[in-house]
Coordinates of C-alpha atoms in Angstrom, one line a residue:
M1 CA 0.1 0.2 0.0
I2 CA 2.5 2.1 1.0
S3 CA 6.1 1.8 0.1
V4 CA 9.4 3.7 1.9
N5 CA 12.3 3.3 -0.4
S6 CA 16.0 4.0 0.4
V7 CA 14.6 6.8 2.9
T8 CA 17.5 9.1 4.3
V9 CA 16.1 12.2 6.4
A10 CA 19.2 14.3 7.6
F11 CA 18.8 17.9 9.8
G12 CA 22.1 19.8 9.6
G13 CA 24.0 17.4 7.9
T14 CA 23.0 14.6 10.3
P15 CA 21.6 12.0 9.6
L16 CA 18.0 10.8 11.4
F17 CA 17.4 8.0 9.1
D18 CA 20.1 6.6 6.9
N19 CA 18.9 4.6 3.6
I20 CA 15.8 2.4 5.1
S21 CA 13.1 1.1 3.1
F22 CA 9.9 -1.1 4.8
L23 CA 6.0 -1.3 3.5
I24 CA 3.3 -0.8 5.0
N25 CA 0.2 -3.7 4.0
P26 CA -3.4 -3.2 4.5
K27 CA -4.8 -4.3 7.4
D28 CA -1.3 -3.8 9.1
R29 CA -0.8 -2.7 12.5
I30 CA 2.5 -1.4 13.6
G31 CA 4.0 0.1 16.5
L32 CA 6.4 2.2 15.8
A33 CA 9.6 1.7 18.5
G34 CA 13.0 3.9 20.0
R35 CA 14.1 5.9 22.5
N36 CA 12.7 9.7 22.5
G37 CA 14.5 11.5 19.6
A38 CA 15.1 9.0 17.1
G39 CA 12.6 10.1 14.7
K40 CA 9.5 7.6 15.5
S41 CA 7.4 11.6 15.0
T42 CA 9.1 12.0 12.1
M43 CA 8.4 9.1 10.1
L44 CA 4.8 9.7 10.8
K45 CA 5.4 12.9 8.9
L46 CA 6.9 11.3 5.9
L47 CA 4.0 8.7 5.8
A48 CA 1.4 11.6 6.1
G49 CA 2.8 13.0 3.1
E50 CA 4.1 16.6 5.8
Q51 CA 7.5 16.2 5.0
N52 CA 9.9 15.3 2.3
P53 CA 12.8 12.7 2.8
T54 CA 16.4 13.9 2.1
K55 CA 16.7 11.0 -0.2
G56 CA 14.9 8.2 -1.3
E57 CA 10.8 8.2 -1.9
V58 CA 8.0 7.6 -0.2
S59 CA 5.5 5.8 -2.8
I60 CA 1.8 6.3 -1.4
P61 CA -1.1 5.1 -4.5
K62 CA -3.1 7.9 -5.3
E63 CA -6.5 6.1 -4.3
C64 CA -4.9 5.5 -1.1
K65 CA -6.3 7.7 1.8
I66 CA -4.0 9.0 4.5
G67 CA -5.7 10.3 8.1
Y68 CA -3.3 11.1 10.1
L69 CA -3.2 12.5 14.1
P70 CA -0.1 14.6 14.9
Q71 CA 0.7 15.3 18.6
D72 CA -0.5 18.9 18.7
M73 CA -2.4 20.6 15.8
T74 CA -4.6 24.3 15.5
H75 CA -8.6 23.1 16.1
Q76 CA -11.4 25.4 14.5
H77 CA -13.8 27.2 16.2
G78 CA -17.5 28.6 15.2
R79 CA -19.3 24.8 15.3
T80 CA -21.3 22.6 17.6
V81 CA -19.6 19.9 18.6
Y82 CA -21.7 17.8 16.3
E83 CA -21.2 20.0 13.4
E84 CA -17.2 19.7 13.5
T85 CA -17.5 16.3 13.9
E86 CA -20.1 15.8 10.7
S87 CA -17.5 17.9 8.0
A88 CA -15.8 14.4 8.2
Y89 CA -18.2 13.7 5.6
Q90 CA -17.6 16.2 3.0
E91 CA -15.8 13.6 1.0
V92 CA -19.3 11.6 1.1
Q93 CA -21.4 15.3 -0.8
L94 CA -18.3 15.2 -3.0
L95 CA -18.5 11.5 -4.5
Q96 CA -22.5 11.9 -4.1
N97 CA -22.4 15.2 -6.4
R98 CA -20.0 12.7 -8.6
L99 CA -22.4 10.0 -8.7
E100 CA -25.4 12.3 -9.2
D101 CA -23.3 13.4 -12.6
I102 CA -21.9 10.2 -13.7
N103 CA -25.6 8.6 -14.1
N104 CA -26.7 11.9 -15.7
Q105 CA -24.4 11.0 -18.2
L106 CA -24.9 7.3 -18.6
Q107 CA -29.0 8.4 -19.0
T108 CA -28.2 10.7 -22.2
R109 CA -24.7 8.8 -24.5
T110 CA -24.9 6.6 -26.3
D111 CA -21.8 5.0 -27.3
Y112 CA -21.9 2.0 -25.1
E113 CA -18.6 0.1 -26.4
S114 CA -16.9 3.4 -26.0
D115 CA -13.8 3.4 -23.3
A116 CA -14.9 6.6 -22.4
Y117 CA -18.4 5.1 -21.1
M118 CA -16.4 2.0 -19.9
K119 CA -14.7 4.1 -17.4
L120 CA -18.3 5.6 -16.1
I121 CA -19.0 2.8 -15.2
E122 CA -16.1 1.7 -13.5
D123 CA -16.1 5.4 -11.6
L124 CA -19.6 4.4 -10.7
T125 CA -18.3 0.8 -9.2
D126 CA -15.6 2.5 -7.3
I127 CA -18.1 5.8 -6.0
N128 CA -20.6 3.3 -4.7
H129 CA -17.8 1.2 -3.2
R130 CA -16.3 4.3 -1.2
L131 CA -19.7 5.2 0.1
D132 CA -20.7 1.9 1.1
I133 CA -16.9 1.7 3.1
V134 CA -17.4 5.3 4.8
G135 CA -21.5 4.6 6.0
A136 CA -22.7 7.5 3.9
D137 CA -26.4 5.6 4.4
N138 CA -25.5 5.8 8.6
M139 CA -24.0 8.9 8.8
E140 CA -25.9 10.1 12.2
A141 CA -25.8 6.9 13.8
E142 CA -21.7 7.0 12.8
I143 CA -21.0 10.2 14.2
E144 CA -23.0 9.5 16.9
K145 CA -21.8 6.0 18.3
I146 CA -17.4 8.0 17.6
L147 CA -18.8 10.8 20.0
K148 CA -20.9 8.4 22.9
G149 CA -17.5 6.2 22.9
L150 CA -14.9 8.6 22.7
G151 CA -16.8 10.4 25.7
F152 CA -19.3 12.7 24.4
E153 CA -22.1 12.7 26.6
R154 CA -25.6 13.4 24.0
G155 CA -26.0 16.4 25.4
E156 CA -22.4 18.0 24.9
F157 CA -23.4 17.3 21.2
S158 CA -24.8 20.9 20.9
R159 CA -22.1 22.8 22.3
Q160 CA -19.7 24.9 20.4
T161 CA -16.4 23.4 20.5
S162 CA -14.9 26.7 22.0
E163 CA -16.3 25.8 25.1
F164 CA -14.1 22.3 25.4
S165 CA -10.7 22.4 26.1
G166 CA -7.9 21.0 24.0
G167 CA -7.8 17.8 25.3
W168 CA -11.5 17.0 24.4
R169 CA -10.7 19.1 21.4
M170 CA -8.7 16.4 19.9
R171 CA -10.7 14.1 20.9
I172 CA -13.3 16.1 18.2
E173 CA -10.1 15.6 15.7
L174 CA -9.9 11.3 16.5
A175 CA -13.7 10.9 16.2
K176 CA -13.5 13.0 12.6
L177 CA -10.3 10.9 11.4
L178 CA -12.1 8.0 12.4
L179 CA -15.5 8.2 10.4
Q180 CA -13.9 9.2 7.6
K181 CA -12.3 5.6 7.2
P182 CA -8.7 6.0 5.9
D183 CA -6.8 3.0 4.4
V184 CA -4.2 4.0 6.4
L185 CA -4.5 5.7 10.1
L186 CA -1.5 7.4 11.7
L187 CA -1.7 8.2 15.1
D188 CA 1.3 10.3 17.3
E189 CA 0.3 9.5 20.9
P190 CA -3.1 9.7 20.5
T191 CA -4.0 8.1 24.1
N192 CA -2.7 11.4 25.4
H193 CA -5.9 13.1 26.1
L194 CA -8.1 9.8 26.6
D195 CA -9.4 8.2 29.6
I196 CA -9.3 4.6 30.5
E197 CA -12.8 4.1 28.9
A198 CA -11.7 5.9 25.9
I199 CA -8.9 3.5 25.4
Q200 CA -10.6 0.5 25.8
W201 CA -13.5 1.7 23.6
L202 CA -10.6 2.9 21.0
E203 CA -8.9 -0.5 21.0
E204 CA -12.1 -2.3 19.9
F205 CA -13.2 0.3 17.0
M206 CA -9.9 -0.4 16.0
E207 CA -10.4 -4.4 16.5
T208 CA -12.9 -4.2 13.1
F209 CA -11.1 -1.0 11.8
S210 CA -10.3 -2.2 7.9
G211 CA -7.3 0.0 7.2
A212 CA -3.9 0.4 8.1
V213 CA -2.3 1.8 11.8
V214 CA 0.3 2.9 12.0
L215 CA 1.4 4.6 15.6
I216 CA 3.4 5.9 18.6
S217 CA 2.5 5.5 22.3
H218 CA 4.0 5.3 25.4
D219 CA 1.0 3.1 26.6
K220 CA 2.1 -0.8 26.5
T221 CA -0.7 -1.4 27.2
F222 CA -2.3 0.0 24.1
L223 CA 1.0 -1.2 22.2
D224 CA 0.4 -4.8 22.7
N225 CA -4.0 -4.8 22.3
I226 CA -3.6 -3.4 19.0
T227 CA -0.5 -3.5 17.4
K228 CA 0.8 -6.9 15.1
R229 CA 4.0 -5.7 13.9
T230 CA 6.3 -3.1 15.9
I231 CA 8.9 -1.0 13.5
E232 CA 12.2 0.2 16.0
I233 CA 14.4 2.8 14.8
V234 CA 17.5 2.9 16.0
N235 CA 21.0 4.2 14.7
Q236 CA 19.5 5.7 11.9
K237 CA 18.1 2.0 10.6
I238 CA 15.0 0.5 11.5
Y239 CA 15.0 -3.4 12.5
D240 CA 11.2 -4.9 11.6
Y241 CA 9.4 -7.0 14.0
K242 CA 6.6 -9.2 12.9
T243 CA 4.6 -9.0 16.9
N244 CA 3.9 -6.9 19.4
Y245 CA 5.4 -4.3 22.1
S246 CA 6.1 -7.1 24.6
H247 CA 7.5 -9.8 22.4
Y248 CA 9.5 -7.0 20.7
L249 CA 11.0 -6.4 23.4
V250 CA 12.2 -10.1 23.8
L251 CA 13.7 -10.6 20.3
R252 CA 15.3 -7.3 20.3
A253 CA 16.9 -8.5 23.9
E254 CA 17.8 -12.0 21.9
R255 CA 19.0 -9.9 19.1
K256 CA 21.5 -7.7 21.3
E257 CA 22.8 -10.7 22.4
Q258 CA 23.8 -12.3 19.1
Q259 CA 24.9 -9.1 18.1
E260 CA 27.5 -8.9 21.4
N261 CA 28.7 -12.5 20.7
A262 CA 29.3 -12.2 16.9
A263 CA 31.3 -9.2 17.8
K264 CA 33.4 -10.8 20.7
N265 CA 34.1 -14.1 18.1
Q266 CA 35.0 -11.1 15.4
Q267 CA 36.8 -9.5 17.7
K268 CA 38.8 -13.4 18.3
I269 CA 39.7 -13.6 15.0
I270 CA 41.0 -10.0 14.3
D271 CA 43.5 -10.2 17.3
Q272 CA 45.0 -13.4 16.2
T273 CA 45.4 -11.7 12.7
E274 CA 47.0 -9.2 14.4
V275 CA 49.1 -10.9 15.8
L276 CA 50.5 -13.1 12.9
I277 CA 50.5 -9.4 11.3
D278 CA 53.0 -8.8 14.1
K279 CA 55.2 -11.6 14.0
Y280 CA 55.6 -11.9 9.9
R281 CA 55.9 -8.2 8.9
A282 CA 59.4 -7.8 9.6
K283 CA 60.4 -10.9 7.6
A284 CA 61.1 -10.1 4.0
S285 CA 60.2 -13.8 3.5
K286 CA 56.7 -13.3 4.9
A287 CA 56.3 -9.2 4.2
S288 CA 53.5 -10.2 1.6
F289 CA 51.9 -12.5 3.6
A290 CA 51.3 -9.7 6.6
Q291 CA 50.6 -7.3 3.8
S292 CA 47.6 -9.4 2.8
L293 CA 46.8 -10.2 5.8
I294 CA 46.3 -6.2 6.7
K295 CA 44.4 -5.9 3.4
K296 CA 41.7 -8.9 5.0
L297 CA 41.0 -6.7 8.2
D298 CA 41.0 -3.4 6.4
R299 CA 38.0 -5.6 4.1
M300 CA 36.6 -6.6 7.3
E301 CA 32.9 -5.4 7.4
R302 CA 33.1 -4.9 11.7
V303 CA 29.9 -6.4 13.0
E304 CA 27.9 -3.5 15.0
I305 CA 26.1 -3.7 17.9
D306 CA 23.1 -1.5 18.6
E307 CA 23.4 1.2 20.8
D308 CA 20.9 1.0 23.5
N309 CA 20.0 3.8 25.9
N310 CA 21.1 2.4 28.8
A311 CA 20.2 5.7 30.6
A312 CA 17.2 5.2 33.3
M313 CA 15.5 6.5 36.8
Y314 CA 16.6 4.3 39.3
F315 CA 15.7 5.3 42.7
R316 CA 13.7 4.6 46.2
F317 CA 11.2 6.6 48.2
P318 CA 12.8 7.3 51.8
P319 CA 10.9 5.0 54.3
P320 CA 7.7 6.6 55.6
A321 CA 6.6 8.5 59.2
H322 CA 5.3 6.8 61.2
S323 CA 1.6 7.6 61.5
G324 CA -1.8 6.5 62.5
K325 CA -4.1 3.3 60.8
I326 CA -6.8 5.7 58.9
V327 CA -4.6 8.2 56.5
I328 CA -8.3 9.8 55.1
T329 CA -11.6 10.0 55.7
A330 CA -14.4 11.1 53.7
E331 CA -17.9 12.3 54.9
H332 CA -20.4 13.6 52.3
A333 CA -17.8 15.1 50.2
G334 CA -18.7 17.3 47.4
K335 CA -18.1 19.5 45.1
K336 CA -19.8 22.5 42.6
Y337 CA -18.5 25.2 40.6
G338 CA -21.0 27.8 40.2
E339 CA -24.5 25.7 39.4
K340 CA -22.7 22.8 37.7
R341 CA -22.2 19.7 39.9
I342 CA -19.0 18.1 39.7
F343 CA -20.3 15.6 43.0
S344 CA -21.7 14.8 46.3
D345 CA -22.1 12.8 49.5
A346 CA -18.9 10.8 48.9
D347 CA -18.4 8.5 52.3
F348 CA -14.9 6.2 52.3
I349 CA -11.6 5.9 54.5
I350 CA -8.6 4.9 53.3
A351 CA -6.0 2.6 55.5
K352 CA -2.6 3.0 56.3
G353 CA -0.3 1.2 53.3
E354 CA -3.1 1.3 50.9
K355 CA -2.5 1.8 47.4
I356 CA -5.7 3.3 45.9
G357 CA -6.8 4.2 42.4
F358 CA -9.2 6.4 41.6
V359 CA -10.9 6.0 37.9
G360 CA -13.6 7.7 35.8
R361 CA -13.7 9.7 32.5
N362 CA -12.2 13.1 32.4
G363 CA -13.7 15.6 33.9
E364 CA -16.2 13.7 36.7
G365 CA -14.0 14.8 39.3
K366 CA -10.9 12.6 39.8
S367 CA -8.5 15.8 40.3
T368 CA -11.1 17.4 41.9
M369 CA -11.1 14.9 44.9
M370 CA -7.3 14.7 45.3
K371 CA -7.3 18.6 44.9
M372 CA -9.5 18.1 48.1
I373 CA -7.6 15.7 50.0
A374 CA -4.4 18.2 49.7
S375 CA -7.0 21.2 51.3
K376 CA -6.1 23.1 48.1
I377 CA -9.8 24.0 46.9
Q378 CA -13.1 24.8 49.7
F379 CA -15.7 22.1 49.2
E380 CA -18.5 20.6 51.1
G381 CA -18.6 17.4 53.5
E382 CA -15.7 17.0 55.3
V383 CA -12.0 14.9 53.7
K384 CA -9.5 14.8 57.0
L385 CA -6.4 13.5 57.0
G386 CA -5.2 10.6 59.9
H387 CA -3.1 11.4 62.7
G388 CA 1.1 12.0 62.4
V389 CA 0.1 11.8 58.0
L390 CA 2.8 14.3 55.9
M391 CA 1.7 14.2 52.2
G392 CA 3.4 14.6 49.2
Y393 CA 1.2 16.2 46.4
F394 CA 1.8 15.7 42.4
E395 CA -0.2 17.7 41.2
Q396 CA -1.3 16.7 37.3
D397 CA 0.5 19.9 36.2
Q398 CA 2.8 19.9 39.0
E399 CA 6.4 20.1 35.8
E400 CA 4.2 23.5 34.7
K401 CA 4.9 25.0 38.8
L402 CA 8.4 25.1 38.7
D403 CA 10.0 27.9 39.0
T404 CA 11.4 28.2 35.1
D405 CA 14.7 31.0 36.4
K406 CA 15.8 28.3 39.1
T407 CA 18.5 25.8 37.2
V408 CA 17.6 21.7 38.2
F409 CA 20.0 22.1 41.1
Q410 CA 18.3 24.9 43.2
T411 CA 15.4 23.2 42.5
I412 CA 15.7 20.8 45.0
D413 CA 18.6 22.1 47.3
D414 CA 16.0 25.1 47.9
L415 CA 13.2 22.5 49.1
A416 CA 16.0 20.1 50.5
A417 CA 16.6 20.4 54.8
G418 CA 18.5 18.7 57.0
D419 CA 21.0 15.6 56.0
I420 CA 19.4 15.2 52.6
R421 CA 20.5 18.4 51.2
K422 CA 24.4 16.1 50.8
R423 CA 22.9 13.7 48.5
V424 CA 20.8 16.3 46.5
R425 CA 23.5 15.7 43.4
N426 CA 23.6 11.7 44.3
L427 CA 19.5 12.5 44.1
L428 CA 19.2 14.6 41.0
G429 CA 21.8 11.9 38.9
A430 CA 18.9 9.2 40.4
F431 CA 17.0 11.3 37.7
L432 CA 18.8 11.5 34.9
F433 CA 20.7 14.9 35.7
S434 CA 24.4 14.9 36.1
G435 CA 27.1 17.1 34.9
D436 CA 26.3 20.0 33.3
D437 CA 22.8 19.5 33.3
I438 CA 22.3 20.5 37.3
E439 CA 23.1 23.9 36.0
K440 CA 20.8 23.7 33.5
K441 CA 17.7 26.5 34.0
V442 CA 14.3 24.7 34.6
R443 CA 12.9 26.9 31.7
V444 CA 15.1 25.0 28.7
L445 CA 13.7 21.5 29.9
S446 CA 11.9 19.4 27.9
G447 CA 8.3 18.1 29.3
G448 CA 9.7 14.4 30.1
E449 CA 13.0 16.2 31.7
R450 CA 10.7 18.8 33.8
G451 CA 8.3 15.4 35.1
R452 CA 11.6 14.1 36.5
L453 CA 12.3 16.8 38.4
A454 CA 8.6 17.5 39.5
L455 CA 8.9 13.1 40.6
C456 CA 12.3 14.0 42.7
K457 CA 10.8 16.7 44.7
L458 CA 8.5 13.4 46.3
L459 CA 11.8 12.2 48.2
L460 CA 13.2 15.3 49.9
E461 CA 10.6 13.9 52.9
P462 CA 10.0 10.9 54.7
Y463 CA 6.3 11.5 53.3
N464 CA 3.7 8.5 54.3
L465 CA 0.7 9.7 51.9
L466 CA 1.4 10.5 48.0
L467 CA -1.3 12.0 46.1
L468 CA -0.1 10.9 42.4
D469 CA -2.4 12.8 39.8
E470 CA -1.3 11.4 36.2
P471 CA 2.7 11.0 37.2
T472 CA 3.9 9.4 34.4
N473 CA 2.9 12.1 32.3
H474 CA 6.1 13.0 29.5
L475 CA 7.4 9.6 31.1
D476 CA 8.1 7.4 28.2
I477 CA 7.6 3.3 28.8
R478 CA 10.7 2.5 30.8
S479 CA 10.6 5.1 33.1
K480 CA 7.3 4.7 33.6
E481 CA 8.5 1.0 34.8
I482 CA 10.9 1.8 37.0
L483 CA 8.5 4.5 38.6
K484 CA 5.9 1.9 39.3
Q485 CA 8.9 -0.6 40.7
A486 CA 9.8 2.2 42.9
L487 CA 5.7 2.5 43.9
M488 CA 5.0 -1.2 44.6
D489 CA 8.4 -1.3 47.2
Y490 CA 7.1 2.2 48.8
E491 CA 6.0 1.4 52.4
G492 CA 3.6 3.8 52.7
T493 CA 0.0 5.1 51.3
I494 CA -0.7 6.0 47.6
V495 CA -4.3 7.8 46.0
M496 CA -3.3 8.4 42.4
V497 CA -5.0 9.1 39.6
S498 CA -3.7 7.5 35.7
H499 CA -5.2 6.3 32.8
D500 CA -2.5 3.8 32.5
R501 CA -3.8 0.5 33.0
D502 CA -0.3 -0.8 32.6
F503 CA 0.9 1.3 35.6
M504 CA -1.9 0.5 37.8
K505 CA -1.7 -3.4 37.1
G506 CA -0.5 -4.9 39.9
M507 CA -0.6 -1.4 42.2
C508 CA -3.8 -0.7 42.9
T509 CA -6.0 -2.9 45.0
R510 CA -9.1 -1.1 45.4
L511 CA -10.8 1.8 43.1
F512 CA -12.8 4.6 43.6
E513 CA -15.7 5.6 40.2
F514 CA -16.3 9.0 39.5
R515 CA -19.8 8.6 37.9
D516 CA -22.7 11.0 37.0
G517 CA -21.8 12.7 40.3
H518 CA -21.6 10.3 42.3
V519 CA -18.1 8.3 44.2
K520 CA -18.4 4.2 43.9
E521 CA -16.1 2.1 45.6
H522 CA -15.0 -1.2 43.6
L523 CA -12.9 -4.0 45.2
G524 CA -10.3 -5.5 43.1
G525 CA -7.7 -3.9 40.2
I526 CA -7.9 -2.4 37.3
E527 CA -8.7 -5.4 35.3
E528 CA -11.8 -6.5 37.0
F529 CA -13.1 -3.0 36.6
M530 CA -12.3 -2.7 33.0
E531 CA -14.1 -6.2 32.3
L532 CA -17.2 -4.5 34.1
R533 CA -17.2 -1.5 32.5
K534 CA -16.3 -3.1 29.0
V535 CA -20.0 -5.6 30.1
E536 CA -22.2 -2.1 31.2
R537 CA -21.0 -0.5 28.2
L538 CA -22.3 -3.3 25.8
N539 CA -25.9 -3.3 27.8
E540 CA -25.7 0.9 27.7
L541 CA -25.5 0.3 23.6
D542 CA -28.2 -2.0 23.6
L543 CA -30.6 0.5 25.5
D544 CA -29.2 2.7 22.3
K545 CA -30.6 0.5 19.8
K546 CA -34.3 1.0 21.6
V547 CA -33.9 4.7 21.0
D548 CA -36.6 6.2 18.5
L549 CA -34.4 7.7 15.9
G550 CA -36.6 10.4 15.8
A551 CA -35.7 11.6 19.3
K552 CA -31.8 11.5 18.0
K553 CA -31.7 13.6 15.3
E554 CA -34.2 16.4 17.7
V555 CA -31.5 15.7 20.6
V556 CA -28.8 16.9 18.2
Q557 CA -30.9 19.3 15.9
P558 CA -30.4 23.6 16.3
K559 CA -32.7 24.5 18.8
Q560 CA -36.3 26.2 17.6
K561 CA -35.2 30.2 17.9
Q562 CA -36.4 31.6 20.8
E563 CA -37.0 34.9 22.5
A564 CA -33.4 35.3 24.3
D565 CA -33.6 35.7 28.3
P566 CA -31.1 37.6 30.2
K567 CA -29.1 34.8 31.8
E568 CA -28.8 33.2 28.1
Q569 CA -27.7 36.3 27.0
E570 CA -24.9 36.5 29.7
Q571 CA -24.0 32.9 29.3
K572 CA -23.8 33.9 25.1
K573 CA -21.2 37.0 26.2
I574 CA -19.0 34.5 28.6
R575 CA -19.2 32.1 25.6
N576 CA -18.1 34.6 23.0
Q577 CA -15.3 36.0 25.5
I578 CA -14.2 32.2 26.1
K579 CA -13.4 31.8 22.5
K580 CA -11.3 35.6 22.6
V581 CA -9.1 33.7 25.5
E582 CA -8.7 30.3 24.1
E583 CA -7.6 31.7 20.5
E584 CA -5.3 34.5 22.4
I585 CA -3.9 31.2 24.4
E586 CA -3.4 28.9 20.8
R587 CA -1.1 32.3 19.8
L588 CA 0.9 32.5 23.3
E589 CA 1.5 28.6 22.6
R590 CA 2.5 28.4 19.1
E591 CA 4.5 31.5 20.4
I592 CA 6.4 29.5 23.2
K593 CA 6.2 26.1 21.0
T594 CA 8.6 27.9 18.3
C595 CA 11.1 29.3 21.4
D596 CA 11.2 25.3 23.0
E597 CA 12.5 24.3 19.0
K598 CA 15.3 27.3 19.2
L599 CA 16.2 26.0 23.0
S600 CA 16.2 22.4 22.2
N601 CA 18.5 23.4 19.2
T602 CA 22.4 22.8 20.4
E603 CA 23.8 25.4 18.2
T604 CA 20.7 28.1 18.8
Y605 CA 20.9 27.1 22.2
N606 CA 24.6 28.3 22.2
Q607 CA 23.4 31.6 20.5
L608 CA 20.4 32.2 22.9
V609 CA 22.2 31.4 26.2
N610 CA 23.2 35.0 27.3
D611 CA 20.6 36.2 25.1
K612 CA 18.7 38.6 28.3
A613 CA 16.2 40.1 25.2
F614 CA 15.2 36.6 24.2
F615 CA 14.9 35.0 27.4
D616 CA 12.5 38.3 29.1
K617 CA 10.6 37.1 25.8
Y618 CA 10.7 33.8 26.6
N619 CA 9.3 34.3 30.1
S620 CA 6.6 37.5 29.1
L621 CA 4.8 34.9 27.2
K622 CA 4.6 31.8 29.4
S623 CA 3.7 34.9 32.3
Q624 CA 0.7 35.9 29.7
L625 CA -0.2 32.0 28.6
E626 CA -0.8 31.6 32.8
K627 CA -2.8 34.3 33.0
E628 CA -5.1 33.9 30.1
M629 CA -5.1 30.0 31.4
K630 CA -6.5 31.5 35.0
S631 CA -8.9 33.9 32.4
W632 CA -10.6 30.7 31.1
E633 CA -10.7 28.8 34.3
E634 CA -12.3 31.9 35.9
L635 CA -15.3 31.9 32.7
S636 CA -14.9 28.6 32.3
E637 CA -16.6 28.3 36.0
K638 CA -19.2 31.3 35.6
L639 CA -20.3 29.8 31.9
G640 CA -21.2 26.1 34.3

């Protein structure tokens, strides 16, 4: 279907890929693997036609339709969720217009034996086939199925896209791609903005998706459940494994061992040959023999051992301080923003040493409850910490709250007290900050580096309660595994929010589900919970089938114009303000991203490191962004 032929991609003369080739076949399920910076996202851009190779070619058949979901994209405003999703069917309109034109020609033409007439018949067949594939006769039902699968409620279909956060707008873009039913679907970290239930639904959707899929993900379970082929990018080359991610890791370890054995055997031959060369090169009668051995060594193709990125976090949490047996007690706890109720009457007790998971769809109150436990916000009812509880709190946007003017070392050293100050450098080393890295300003760190630095702060006190809200954001699979092991070994109490099932698997023995304004306890782990939700979702789908189609249309159709009351006018005014703020946020994010790209490039960083005006502008942009985000949050609360 798609052919990558002898492709080389170089930046500044340094190759990212060098003369690589592979094929993407119909119905392939491919996961791209490789360390950060190996070129996975660049590969997707090549396949999407958004970037050209330095050499070679990516051959895509003309009739092959590609759907591409990048990590970052510009979102359109001015439509409802339903209207924006419906725009995915523009192809249907074009095909139907073409079909009508062909039918008109067939009715009037009489050159039945001509090549042109036969071409019309052929086009007619192809168009009908394509309309059947994209489900042209079932558009409304398909739109609703996809949107609900990705977490939207029916009542949200008529809301403006501008009223949703960037993560929810990304779901709309994913919905549009899935509805278009492309021949090849390219997904760059599609689970970043999805909760566990939406991820599970997407996996089930992929089981019946008729096209090929190429994806990048740091979600190991997601990769294993979808992919059947893994292409690893390493040392400017690729290795193609006909298996999923977990089995690929086993095969890669075997390949590395074979390379090392071959390199050792070759080195023995080289050593023996060099001994013979040294022995005979001084003897006139053997000089020609020695020269032939030298030429043999020169011609020998050396066995290369693929370089592994062995850098990985390694740490243990300090032994927790002593606390009482009851760590957290919640009684009739609830929260609402304005008139919008998040949840109410939450009652639970968390005991010493438990590892608890908060699960549920985005926006149902998981992070809100974390803030309530940490006394960061006001709320209804009571949430109390037990006797002697010393709490460490990792917020979802923790890495964004670091002081960007401080160095890595200062960030930790300023918080450290007592004997641990003597071990700050060792602590930073355990989180992959060593040498000159510890003198870098926080503002020049990547998202992953900031995430690691924020986690490091949790080791500065003997906390006996850890609140972890999406601690794996920005971490690669290997770092997540190391963090998981450290948490498994931790003797204190853990309450966590995560959409990574592999990370929660085997760790959380009790779950609290936030759903429809209530908090419900589930005994057991994440696997049992996911199986339960799968059954419940199937039951919901059965009920949905009984809903009258006319009633469904009524939900998504625009309401008849009514006399606007003062409250509605005020709401409209707020929505317009939100739209303007979001446009400003997107502008600031684009400018900050441009600055980040300059700082992540070694050459431009060295030019800018002493440029005060650049960093003043950079910090000003971030301050403006923070101000606009706060405005968005306040306006959203008013909107309810």
